[in-house]
PDB file of C-alpha atoms in Angstrom:
ATOM      1  CA  UNK K   1     -61.975 -95.340 -34.514  1.00  0.00           C
ATOM      2  CA  UNK K   2     -59.114 -93.016 -33.641  1.00  0.00           C
ATOM      3  CA  UNK K   3     -59.282 -89.256 -33.071  1.00  0.00           C
ATOM      4  CA  UNK K   4     -57.996 -88.400 -36.554  1.00  0.00           C
ATOM      5  CA  UNK K   5     -60.785 -90.429 -38.170  1.00  0.00           C
ATOM      6  CA  UNK K   6     -63.398 -88.730 -35.986  1.00  0.00           C
ATOM      7  CA  UNK K   7     -62.144 -85.273 -36.964  1.00  0.00           C
ATOM      8  CA  UNK K   8     -62.077 -86.224 -40.638  1.00  0.00           C
ATOM      9  CA  UNK K   9     -65.645 -87.556 -40.557  1.00  0.00           C
ATOM     10  CA  UNK K  10     -66.833 -84.436 -38.729  1.00  0.00           C
ATOM     11  CA  UNK K  11     -65.220 -82.259 -41.389  1.00  0.00           C
ATOM     12  CA  UNK K  12     -66.814 -84.243 -44.219  1.00  0.00           C
ATOM     13  CA  UNK K  13     -70.216 -84.023 -42.526  1.00  0.00           C
ATOM     14  CA  UNK K  14     -69.879 -80.273 -42.064  1.00  0.00           C
ATOM     15  CA  UNK K  15     -68.813 -79.713 -45.668  1.00  0.00           C
ATOM     16  CA  UNK K  16     -71.708 -81.818 -46.849  1.00  0.00           C
ATOM     17  CA  UNK K  17     -74.191 -79.649 -44.956  1.00  0.00           C
ATOM     18  CA  UNK K  18     -73.083 -76.484 -46.783  1.00  0.00           C
ATOM     19  CA  UNK K  19     -74.332 -75.857 -50.302  1.00  0.00           C
ATOM     20  CA  UNK K  20     -72.910 -73.336 -52.738  1.00  0.00           C
ATOM     21  CA  UNK K  21     -76.227 -71.475 -52.830  1.00  0.00           C
ATOM     22  CA  UNK K  22     -76.150 -71.119 -49.027  1.00  0.00           C
ATOM     23  CA  UNK K  23     -72.942 -69.094 -49.252  1.00  0.00           C
ATOM     24  CA  UNK K  24     -72.613 -65.351 -49.774  1.00  0.00           C
ATOM     25  CA  UNK K  25     -69.564 -64.087 -51.646  1.00  0.00           C
ATOM     26  CA  UNK K  26     -69.485 -60.323 -52.137  1.00  0.00           C
ATOM     27  CA  UNK K  27     -67.383 -57.196 -51.952  1.00  0.00           C
ATOM     28  CA  UNK K  28     -65.403 -54.659 -53.986  1.00  0.00           C
ATOM     29  CA  UNK K  29     -62.561 -57.099 -54.631  1.00  0.00           C
ATOM     30  CA  UNK K  30     -64.950 -58.948 -56.947  1.00  0.00           C
ATOM     31  CA  UNK K  31     -67.519 -56.362 -57.988  1.00  0.00           C
ATOM     32  CA  UNK K  32     -64.989 -53.589 -58.709  1.00  0.00           C
ATOM     33  CA  UNK K  33     -61.778 -55.540 -59.237  1.00  0.00           C
ATOM     34  CA  UNK K  34     -61.273 -54.200 -62.771  1.00  0.00           C
ATOM     35  CA  UNK K  35     -62.455 -50.652 -61.997  1.00  0.00           C
ATOM     36  CA  UNK K  36     -60.847 -49.753 -58.659  1.00  0.00           C
ATOM     37  CA  UNK K  37     -57.096 -50.457 -58.461  1.00  0.00           C
ATOM     38  CA  UNK K  38     -55.984 -50.638 -54.841  1.00  0.00           C
ATOM     39  CA  UNK K  39     -52.847 -51.768 -53.102  1.00  0.00           C
ATOM     40  CA  UNK K  40     -54.947 -54.567 -51.604  1.00  0.00           C
ATOM     41  CA  UNK K  41     -58.377 -55.698 -52.807  1.00  0.00           C
ATOM     42  CA  UNK K  42     -60.795 -57.656 -50.653  1.00  0.00           C
ATOM     43  CA  UNK K  43     -64.128 -59.453 -50.567  1.00  0.00           C
ATOM     44  CA  UNK K  44     -66.236 -61.341 -48.025  1.00  0.00           C
ATOM     45  CA  UNK K  45     -67.336 -64.972 -47.750  1.00  0.00           C
ATOM     46  CA  UNK K  46     -70.081 -66.220 -45.441  1.00  0.00           C
ATOM     47  CA  UNK K  47     -71.141 -69.886 -45.363  1.00  0.00           C
ATOM     48  CA  UNK K  48     -74.315 -71.225 -43.757  1.00  0.00           C
ATOM     49  CA  UNK K  49     -75.381 -74.753 -42.969  1.00  0.00           C
ATOM     50  CA  UNK K  50     -78.775 -76.306 -43.691  1.00  0.00           C
ATOM     51  CA  UNK K  51     -80.225 -74.683 -40.562  1.00  0.00           C
ATOM     52  CA  UNK K  52     -79.120 -71.218 -41.701  1.00  0.00           C
ATOM     53  CA  UNK K  53     -76.317 -70.886 -39.153  1.00  0.00           C
ATOM     54  CA  UNK K  54     -73.086 -69.150 -40.160  1.00  0.00           C
ATOM     55  CA  UNK K  55     -70.274 -71.702 -40.163  1.00  0.00           C
ATOM     56  CA  UNK K  56     -66.618 -70.580 -40.061  1.00  0.00           C
ATOM     57  CA  UNK K  57     -64.600 -72.224 -42.827  1.00  0.00           C
ATOM     58  CA  UNK K  58     -61.154 -72.238 -44.352  1.00  0.00           C
ATOM     59  CA  UNK K  59     -61.633 -71.355 -48.010  1.00  0.00           C
ATOM     60  CA  UNK K  60     -59.422 -71.909 -51.009  1.00  0.00           C
ATOM     61  CA  UNK K  61     -58.961 -68.976 -53.361  1.00  0.00           C
ATOM     62  CA  UNK K  62     -57.206 -69.624 -56.664  1.00  0.00           C
ATOM     63  CA  UNK K  63     -56.085 -67.008 -59.178  1.00  0.00           C
ATOM     64  CA  UNK K  64     -55.629 -67.687 -62.853  1.00  0.00           C
ATOM     65  CA  UNK K  65     -54.429 -65.012 -65.237  1.00  0.00           C
ATOM     66  CA  UNK K  66     -51.552 -63.563 -67.204  1.00  0.00           C
ATOM     67  CA  UNK K  67     -49.009 -60.818 -66.621  1.00  0.00           C
ATOM     68  CA  UNK K  68     -46.021 -59.447 -68.494  1.00  0.00           C
ATOM     69  CA  UNK K  69     -43.769 -62.014 -66.800  1.00  0.00           C
ATOM     70  CA  UNK K  70     -46.069 -65.024 -67.158  1.00  0.00           C
ATOM     71  CA  UNK K  71     -48.691 -66.199 -64.698  1.00  0.00           C
ATOM     72  CA  UNK K  72     -50.411 -63.644 -62.501  1.00  0.00           C
ATOM     73  CA  UNK K  73     -48.672 -63.436 -59.123  1.00  0.00           C
ATOM     74  CA  UNK K  74     -50.868 -62.650 -56.144  1.00  0.00           C
ATOM     75  CA  UNK K  75     -50.641 -62.717 -52.357  1.00  0.00           C
ATOM     76  CA  UNK K  76     -53.820 -64.021 -50.677  1.00  0.00           C
ATOM     77  CA  UNK K  77     -54.819 -63.792 -47.020  1.00  0.00           C
ATOM     78  CA  UNK K  78     -57.951 -64.992 -45.214  1.00  0.00           C
ATOM     79  CA  UNK K  79     -58.981 -62.947 -42.179  1.00  0.00           C
ATOM     80  CA  UNK K  80     -61.520 -64.227 -39.646  1.00  0.00           C
ATOM     81  CA  UNK K  81     -64.178 -61.583 -38.899  1.00  0.00           C
ATOM     82  CA  UNK K  82     -65.102 -63.434 -35.664  1.00  0.00           C
ATOM     83  CA  UNK K  83     -68.805 -63.451 -36.626  1.00  0.00           C
ATOM     84  CA  UNK K  84     -68.288 -66.590 -38.739  1.00  0.00           C
ATOM     85  CA  UNK K  85     -67.583 -64.812 -42.012  1.00  0.00           C
ATOM     86  CA  UNK K  86     -64.181 -64.131 -43.541  1.00  0.00           C
ATOM     87  CA  UNK K  87     -62.393 -61.399 -45.445  1.00  0.00           C
ATOM     88  CA  UNK K  88     -60.366 -62.577 -48.414  1.00  0.00           C
ATOM     89  CA  UNK K  89     -57.646 -60.015 -49.022  1.00  0.00           C
ATOM     90  CA  UNK K  90     -55.459 -60.212 -52.103  1.00  0.00           C
ATOM     91  CA  UNK K  91     -52.632 -58.135 -53.505  1.00  0.00           C
ATOM     92  CA  UNK K  92     -51.495 -58.242 -57.119  1.00  0.00           C
ATOM     93  CA  UNK K  93     -47.761 -58.130 -57.683  1.00  0.00           C
ATOM     94  CA  UNK K  94     -48.194 -56.681 -61.191  1.00  0.00           C
ATOM     95  CA  UNK K  95     -50.966 -55.782 -63.634  1.00  0.00           C
ATOM     96  CA  UNK K  96     -52.837 -58.908 -64.770  1.00  0.00           C
ATOM     97  CA  UNK K  97     -55.396 -59.700 -67.463  1.00  0.00           C
ATOM     98  CA  UNK K  98     -57.838 -62.498 -68.337  1.00  0.00           C
ATOM     99  CA  UNK K  99     -58.135 -63.127 -64.616  1.00  0.00           C
ATOM    100  CA  UNK K 100     -60.286 -65.804 -63.017  1.00  0.00           C
ATOM    101  CA  UNK K 101     -60.866 -65.867 -59.263  1.00  0.00           C
ATOM    102  CA  UNK K 102     -61.976 -69.251 -57.933  1.00  0.00           C
ATOM    103  CA  UNK K 103     -63.545 -69.280 -54.458  1.00  0.00           C
ATOM    104  CA  UNK K 104     -63.756 -72.841 -53.175  1.00  0.00           C
ATOM    105  CA  UNK K 105     -64.767 -74.844 -50.146  1.00  0.00           C
ATOM    106  CA  UNK K 106     -62.997 -78.110 -50.662  1.00  0.00           C
ATOM    107  CA  UNK K 107     -63.560 -78.684 -54.389  1.00  0.00           C
ATOM    108  CA  UNK K 108     -66.906 -76.865 -54.459  1.00  0.00           C
ATOM    109  CA  UNK K 109     -67.276 -73.434 -56.061  1.00  0.00           C
ATOM    110  CA  UNK K 110     -69.022 -70.829 -53.921  1.00  0.00           C
ATOM    111  CA  UNK K 111     -71.213 -67.919 -54.966  1.00  0.00           C
ATOM    112  CA  UNK K 112     -70.780 -67.197 -58.680  1.00  0.00           C
ATOM    113  CA  UNK K 113     -67.270 -68.639 -58.741  1.00  0.00           C
ATOM    114  CA  UNK K 114     -65.276 -68.609 -60.917  1.00  0.00           C
ATOM    115  CA  UNK K 115     -65.322 -64.810 -61.278  1.00  0.00           C
ATOM    116  CA  UNK K 116     -63.940 -63.777 -64.673  1.00  0.00           C
ATOM    117  CA  UNK K 117     -62.504 -60.427 -65.767  1.00  0.00           C
ATOM    118  CA  UNK K 118     -61.760 -59.930 -69.446  1.00  0.00           C
ATOM    119  CA  UNK K 119     -59.973 -56.608 -69.028  1.00  0.00           C
ATOM    120  CA  UNK K 120     -56.937 -55.700 -66.965  1.00  0.00           C
ATOM    121  CA  UNK K 121     -56.620 -55.629 -63.197  1.00  0.00           C
ATOM    122  CA  UNK K 122     -54.196 -52.796 -62.510  1.00  0.00           C
ATOM    123  CA  UNK K 123     -51.974 -52.417 -59.482  1.00  0.00           C
ATOM    124  CA  UNK K 124     -52.074 -49.351 -57.238  1.00  0.00           C
ATOM    125  CA  UNK K 125     -48.782 -48.079 -58.687  1.00  0.00           C
ATOM    126  CA  UNK K 126     -49.849 -48.267 -62.321  1.00  0.00           C
ATOM    127  CA  UNK K 127     -50.428 -44.859 -63.929  1.00  0.00           C
ATOM    128  CA  UNK K 128     -53.559 -46.029 -65.735  1.00  0.00           C
ATOM    129  CA  UNK K 129     -56.315 -43.382 -65.524  1.00  0.00           C
ATOM    130  CA  UNK K 130     -59.463 -45.013 -66.853  1.00  0.00           C
ATOM    131  CA  UNK K 131     -62.090 -42.268 -67.204  1.00  0.00           C
ATOM    132  CA  UNK K 132     -62.905 -38.670 -66.219  1.00  0.00           C
ATOM    133  CA  UNK K 133     -63.548 -38.292 -62.499  1.00  0.00           C
ATOM    134  CA  UNK K 134     -67.357 -38.096 -62.545  1.00  0.00           C
ATOM    135  CA  UNK K 135     -67.673 -41.110 -64.869  1.00  0.00           C
ATOM    136  CA  UNK K 136     -65.211 -43.115 -62.791  1.00  0.00           C
ATOM    137  CA  UNK K 137     -67.015 -42.297 -59.539  1.00  0.00           C
ATOM    138  CA  UNK K 138     -70.262 -43.506 -61.080  1.00  0.00           C
ATOM    139  CA  UNK K 139     -68.597 -46.717 -62.281  1.00  0.00           C
ATOM    140  CA  UNK K 140     -67.340 -47.597 -58.805  1.00  0.00           C
ATOM    141  CA  UNK K 141     -70.626 -46.707 -57.110  1.00  0.00           C
ATOM    142  CA  UNK K 142     -69.653 -43.574 -55.194  1.00  0.00           C
ATOM    143  CA  UNK K 143     -72.647 -41.624 -53.856  1.00  0.00           C
ATOM    144  CA  UNK K 144     -73.425 -38.492 -55.837  1.00  0.00           C
ATOM    145  CA  UNK K 145     -73.525 -36.413 -52.649  1.00  0.00           C
ATOM    146  CA  UNK K 146     -72.135 -36.429 -49.113  1.00  0.00           C
ATOM    147  CA  UNK K 147     -73.817 -34.542 -46.272  1.00  0.00           C
ATOM    148  CA  UNK K 148     -70.564 -33.529 -44.561  1.00  0.00           C
ATOM    149  CA  UNK K 149     -68.908 -32.339 -47.766  1.00  0.00           C
ATOM    150  CA  UNK K 150     -72.005 -30.432 -48.882  1.00  0.00           C
ATOM    151  CA  UNK K 151     -72.204 -28.718 -45.501  1.00  0.00           C
ATOM    152  CA  UNK K 152     -68.531 -27.733 -45.511  1.00  0.00           C
ATOM    153  CA  UNK K 153     -68.732 -26.349 -49.057  1.00  0.00           C
ATOM    154  CA  UNK K 154     -71.806 -24.138 -48.553  1.00  0.00           C
ATOM    155  CA  UNK K 155     -69.733 -20.971 -47.873  1.00  0.00           C
ATOM    156  CA  UNK K 156     -67.680 -21.525 -51.043  1.00  0.00           C
ATOM    157  CA  UNK K 157     -70.167 -21.699 -53.896  1.00  0.00           C
ATOM    158  CA  UNK K 158     -67.987 -19.371 -55.984  1.00  0.00           C
ATOM    159  CA  UNK K 159     -64.212 -19.180 -55.490  1.00  0.00           C
ATOM    160  CA  UNK K 160     -61.862 -16.816 -57.317  1.00  0.00           C
ATOM    161  CA  UNK K 161     -58.353 -18.007 -56.554  1.00  0.00           C
ATOM    162  CA  UNK K 162     -56.771 -15.137 -58.461  1.00  0.00           C
ATOM    163  CA  UNK K 163     -58.129 -12.898 -55.721  1.00  0.00           C
ATOM    164  CA  UNK K 164     -57.986 -15.309 -52.779  1.00  0.00           C
ATOM    165  CA  UNK K 165     -54.565 -16.864 -53.326  1.00  0.00           C
ATOM    166  CA  UNK K 166     -52.418 -13.869 -52.276  1.00  0.00           C
ATOM    167  CA  UNK K 167     -54.720 -13.146 -49.332  1.00  0.00           C
ATOM    168  CA  UNK K 168     -54.554 -16.732 -48.057  1.00  0.00           C
ATOM    169  CA  UNK K 169     -50.771 -16.749 -48.337  1.00  0.00           C
ATOM    170  CA  UNK K 170     -50.493 -13.394 -46.580  1.00  0.00           C
ATOM    171  CA  UNK K 171     -52.819 -14.533 -43.780  1.00  0.00           C
ATOM    172  CA  UNK K 172     -51.237 -17.921 -43.116  1.00  0.00           C
ATOM    173  CA  UNK K 173     -47.601 -17.681 -44.181  1.00  0.00           C
ATOM    174  CA  UNK K 174     -46.395 -17.962 -40.580  1.00  0.00           C
ATOM    175  CA  UNK K 175     -43.508 -20.448 -40.699  1.00  0.00           C
ATOM    176  CA  UNK K 176     -43.292 -21.012 -36.960  1.00  0.00           C
ATOM    177  CA  UNK K 177     -46.964 -21.760 -36.332  1.00  0.00           C
ATOM    178  CA  UNK K 178     -48.757 -22.613 -39.598  1.00  0.00           C
ATOM    179  CA  UNK K 179     -47.942 -25.042 -42.388  1.00  0.00           C
ATOM    180  CA  UNK K 180     -50.032 -25.283 -45.527  1.00  0.00           C
ATOM    181  CA  UNK K 181     -49.642 -26.171 -49.192  1.00  0.00           C
ATOM    182  CA  UNK K 182     -51.110 -24.718 -52.360  1.00  0.00           C
ATOM    183  CA  UNK K 183     -51.908 -27.599 -54.753  1.00  0.00           C
ATOM    184  CA  UNK K 184     -52.632 -27.223 -58.447  1.00  0.00           C
ATOM    185  CA  UNK K 185     -53.881 -30.059 -60.649  1.00  0.00           C
ATOM    186  CA  UNK K 186     -53.293 -29.378 -64.339  1.00  0.00           C
ATOM    187  CA  UNK K 187     -53.656 -31.973 -67.115  1.00  0.00           C
ATOM    188  CA  UNK K 188     -53.739 -34.706 -64.450  1.00  0.00           C
ATOM    189  CA  UNK K 189     -50.344 -33.649 -63.092  1.00  0.00           C
ATOM    190  CA  UNK K 190     -49.919 -32.536 -59.467  1.00  0.00           C
ATOM    191  CA  UNK K 191     -47.999 -29.382 -58.499  1.00  0.00           C
ATOM    192  CA  UNK K 192     -47.606 -27.808 -55.076  1.00  0.00           C
ATOM    193  CA  UNK K 193     -45.974 -24.961 -53.194  1.00  0.00           C
ATOM    194  CA  UNK K 194     -45.758 -25.269 -49.414  1.00  0.00           C
ATOM    195  CA  UNK K 195     -45.447 -22.607 -46.733  1.00  0.00           C
ATOM    196  CA  UNK K 196     -44.232 -23.111 -43.172  1.00  0.00           C
ATOM    197  CA  UNK K 197     -41.374 -24.795 -41.376  1.00  0.00           C
ATOM    198  CA  UNK K 198     -42.964 -28.194 -40.742  1.00  0.00           C
ATOM    199  CA  UNK K 199     -44.407 -29.531 -43.987  1.00  0.00           C
ATOM    200  CA  UNK K 200     -43.735 -33.253 -43.642  1.00  0.00           C
ATOM    201  CA  UNK K 201     -47.438 -34.114 -43.597  1.00  0.00           C
ATOM    202  CA  UNK K 202     -47.692 -33.020 -47.217  1.00  0.00           C
ATOM    203  CA  UNK K 203     -46.822 -36.642 -48.015  1.00  0.00           C
ATOM    204  CA  UNK K 204     -50.386 -37.686 -47.145  1.00  0.00           C
ATOM    205  CA  UNK K 205     -52.071 -35.159 -49.419  1.00  0.00           C
ATOM    206  CA  UNK K 206     -49.521 -35.997 -52.099  1.00  0.00           C
ATOM    207  CA  UNK K 207     -50.506 -39.646 -51.731  1.00  0.00           C
ATOM    208  CA  UNK K 208     -54.239 -38.914 -52.080  1.00  0.00           C
ATOM    209  CA  UNK K 209     -53.895 -36.828 -55.228  1.00  0.00           C
ATOM    210  CA  UNK K 210     -51.271 -39.037 -56.867  1.00  0.00           C
ATOM    211  CA  UNK K 211     -53.332 -42.158 -56.179  1.00  0.00           C
ATOM    212  CA  UNK K 212     -56.433 -40.570 -57.703  1.00  0.00           C
ATOM    213  CA  UNK K 213     -54.474 -39.337 -60.724  1.00  0.00           C
ATOM    214  CA  UNK K 214     -53.300 -42.898 -61.386  1.00  0.00           C
ATOM    215  CA  UNK K 215     -56.909 -44.131 -61.445  1.00  0.00           C
ATOM    216  CA  UNK K 216     -58.917 -41.326 -63.055  1.00  0.00           C
ATOM    217  CA  UNK K 217     -58.584 -38.106 -65.034  1.00  0.00           C
ATOM    218  CA  UNK K 218     -58.848 -35.300 -62.497  1.00  0.00           C
ATOM    219  CA  UNK K 219     -60.303 -31.929 -63.483  1.00  0.00           C
ATOM    220  CA  UNK K 220     -57.994 -28.921 -63.433  1.00  0.00           C
ATOM    221  CA  UNK K 221     -58.276 -27.353 -59.984  1.00  0.00           C
ATOM    222  CA  UNK K 222     -56.502 -25.576 -57.151  1.00  0.00           C
ATOM    223  CA  UNK K 223     -56.791 -26.124 -53.397  1.00  0.00           C
ATOM    224  CA  UNK K 224     -55.072 -25.104 -50.189  1.00  0.00           C
ATOM    225  CA  UNK K 225     -54.396 -27.793 -47.576  1.00  0.00           C
ATOM    226  CA  UNK K 226     -53.683 -27.152 -43.905  1.00  0.00           C
ATOM    227  CA  UNK K 227     -50.989 -29.567 -42.702  1.00  0.00           C
ATOM    228  CA  UNK K 228     -51.441 -28.810 -39.016  1.00  0.00           C
ATOM    229  CA  UNK K 229     -53.488 -30.590 -36.363  1.00  0.00           C
ATOM    230  CA  UNK K 230     -55.889 -27.691 -35.766  1.00  0.00           C
ATOM    231  CA  UNK K 231     -58.348 -25.951 -38.109  1.00  0.00           C
ATOM    232  CA  UNK K 232     -57.342 -22.500 -39.350  1.00  0.00           C
ATOM    233  CA  UNK K 233     -60.314 -20.523 -40.644  1.00  0.00           C
ATOM    234  CA  UNK K 234     -62.147 -19.331 -37.544  1.00  0.00           C
ATOM    235  CA  UNK K 235     -65.679 -17.939 -37.414  1.00  0.00           C
ATOM    236  CA  UNK K 236     -66.618 -14.697 -35.633  1.00  0.00           C
ATOM    237  CA  UNK K 237     -65.151 -13.217 -32.450  1.00  0.00           C
ATOM    238  CA  UNK K 238     -61.861 -11.406 -32.066  1.00  0.00           C
ATOM    239  CA  UNK K 239     -60.066 -14.084 -34.093  1.00  0.00           C
ATOM    240  CA  UNK K 240     -62.343 -13.709 -37.105  1.00  0.00           C
ATOM    241  CA  UNK K 241     -60.398 -13.918 -40.359  1.00  0.00           C
ATOM    242  CA  UNK K 242     -61.090 -11.803 -43.423  1.00  0.00           C
ATOM    243  CA  UNK K 243     -62.257 -15.016 -45.163  1.00  0.00           C
ATOM    244  CA  UNK K 244     -63.868 -17.369 -45.135  1.00  0.00           C
ATOM    245  CA  UNK K 245     -61.065 -19.020 -47.057  1.00  0.00           C
ATOM    246  CA  UNK K 246     -61.531 -22.455 -48.683  1.00  0.00           C
ATOM    247  CA  UNK K 247     -58.877 -24.476 -46.872  1.00  0.00           C
ATOM    248  CA  UNK K 248     -58.931 -28.261 -46.539  1.00  0.00           C
ATOM    249  CA  UNK K 249     -57.912 -29.661 -43.149  1.00  0.00           C
ATOM    250  CA  UNK K 250     -57.597 -32.978 -41.344  1.00  0.00           C
ATOM    251  CA  UNK K 251     -60.004 -31.628 -38.717  1.00  0.00           C
ATOM    252  CA  UNK K 252     -62.708 -29.028 -38.209  1.00  0.00           C
ATOM    253  CA  UNK K 253     -65.208 -27.703 -35.693  1.00  0.00           C
ATOM    254  CA  UNK K 254     -68.448 -25.765 -35.382  1.00  0.00           C
ATOM    255  CA  UNK K 255     -66.316 -22.638 -34.920  1.00  0.00           C
ATOM    256  CA  UNK K 256     -64.310 -22.951 -38.138  1.00  0.00           C
ATOM    257  CA  UNK K 257     -64.861 -22.958 -41.898  1.00  0.00           C
ATOM    258  CA  UNK K 258     -62.219 -25.606 -42.662  1.00  0.00           C
ATOM    259  CA  UNK K 259     -63.296 -28.264 -45.184  1.00  0.00           C
ATOM    260  CA  UNK K 260     -62.728 -31.581 -43.418  1.00  0.00           C
ATOM    261  CA  UNK K 261     -60.883 -34.480 -45.091  1.00  0.00           C
ATOM    262  CA  UNK K 262     -60.242 -38.046 -43.872  1.00  0.00           C
ATOM    263  CA  UNK K 263     -57.415 -38.042 -41.346  1.00  0.00           C
ATOM    264  CA  UNK K 264     -53.930 -38.979 -42.446  1.00  0.00           C
ATOM    265  CA  UNK K 265     -54.002 -42.285 -40.542  1.00  0.00           C
ATOM    266  CA  UNK K 266     -57.028 -43.365 -42.611  1.00  0.00           C
ATOM    267  CA  UNK K 267     -55.247 -42.241 -45.774  1.00  0.00           C
ATOM    268  CA  UNK K 268     -52.202 -44.310 -44.893  1.00  0.00           C
ATOM    269  CA  UNK K 269     -54.300 -47.349 -43.962  1.00  0.00           C
ATOM    270  CA  UNK K 270     -56.209 -47.144 -47.260  1.00  0.00           C
ATOM    271  CA  UNK K 271     -53.272 -46.574 -49.594  1.00  0.00           C
ATOM    272  CA  UNK K 272     -50.539 -48.583 -47.892  1.00  0.00           C
ATOM    273  CA  UNK K 273     -52.533 -51.659 -46.824  1.00  0.00           C
TER     274      UNK K 273
END
């Protein structure tokens, strides 16, 4: 028996020891595929043998579906998580419908495969808002509260921008040292006015709001965003502002009132994956 035959028999034996019901297949790329359009969707696969041990495998993932140009085109990538499980990452080239996702080991379906979606799977770039924000957040399983956000918002239970807007602009319109933008969302359209010399980082806040507006119907609102690397709204001491002013920032501290957002590198990784 040559080496190739030995390897083939070992592979057959290993496949035979793994049953479909011993395999976990889960993740937002299956559970939320038709509710959460992302540039790249993903899910996890974890196979175990008869003894319950996780066994690394090379899976086959097949897509069936329709698009405006014919069959659904998709780019699929399997990523080894090192612990024996895998991430299946897929990217739709265009909006698809009547999609089936087949997750296979050899010719054997895993988990609840095939996964069927009767509606449309939208791409990240599709302007296809599906529901008002609160309803959409509930559909995709977002928590109703967040400790960090609740803590940051405590000083701003009531905000009157008609009064605060000119004061914020007067306080922070310092082109050489401060850069910030005033964003207004009206009828799901995004408008902004920026102040300061270096406003290039507005692209990240633009990306957040535009991405959300493509997925859900945002409420009318206004917010100021600090584009700099340091928080602005200080507490107490000789640098105390006349605020506190509700300003969103990439960073914060115990000494500032800034409302902290995910950093721009996380935004880019999430939206441009």
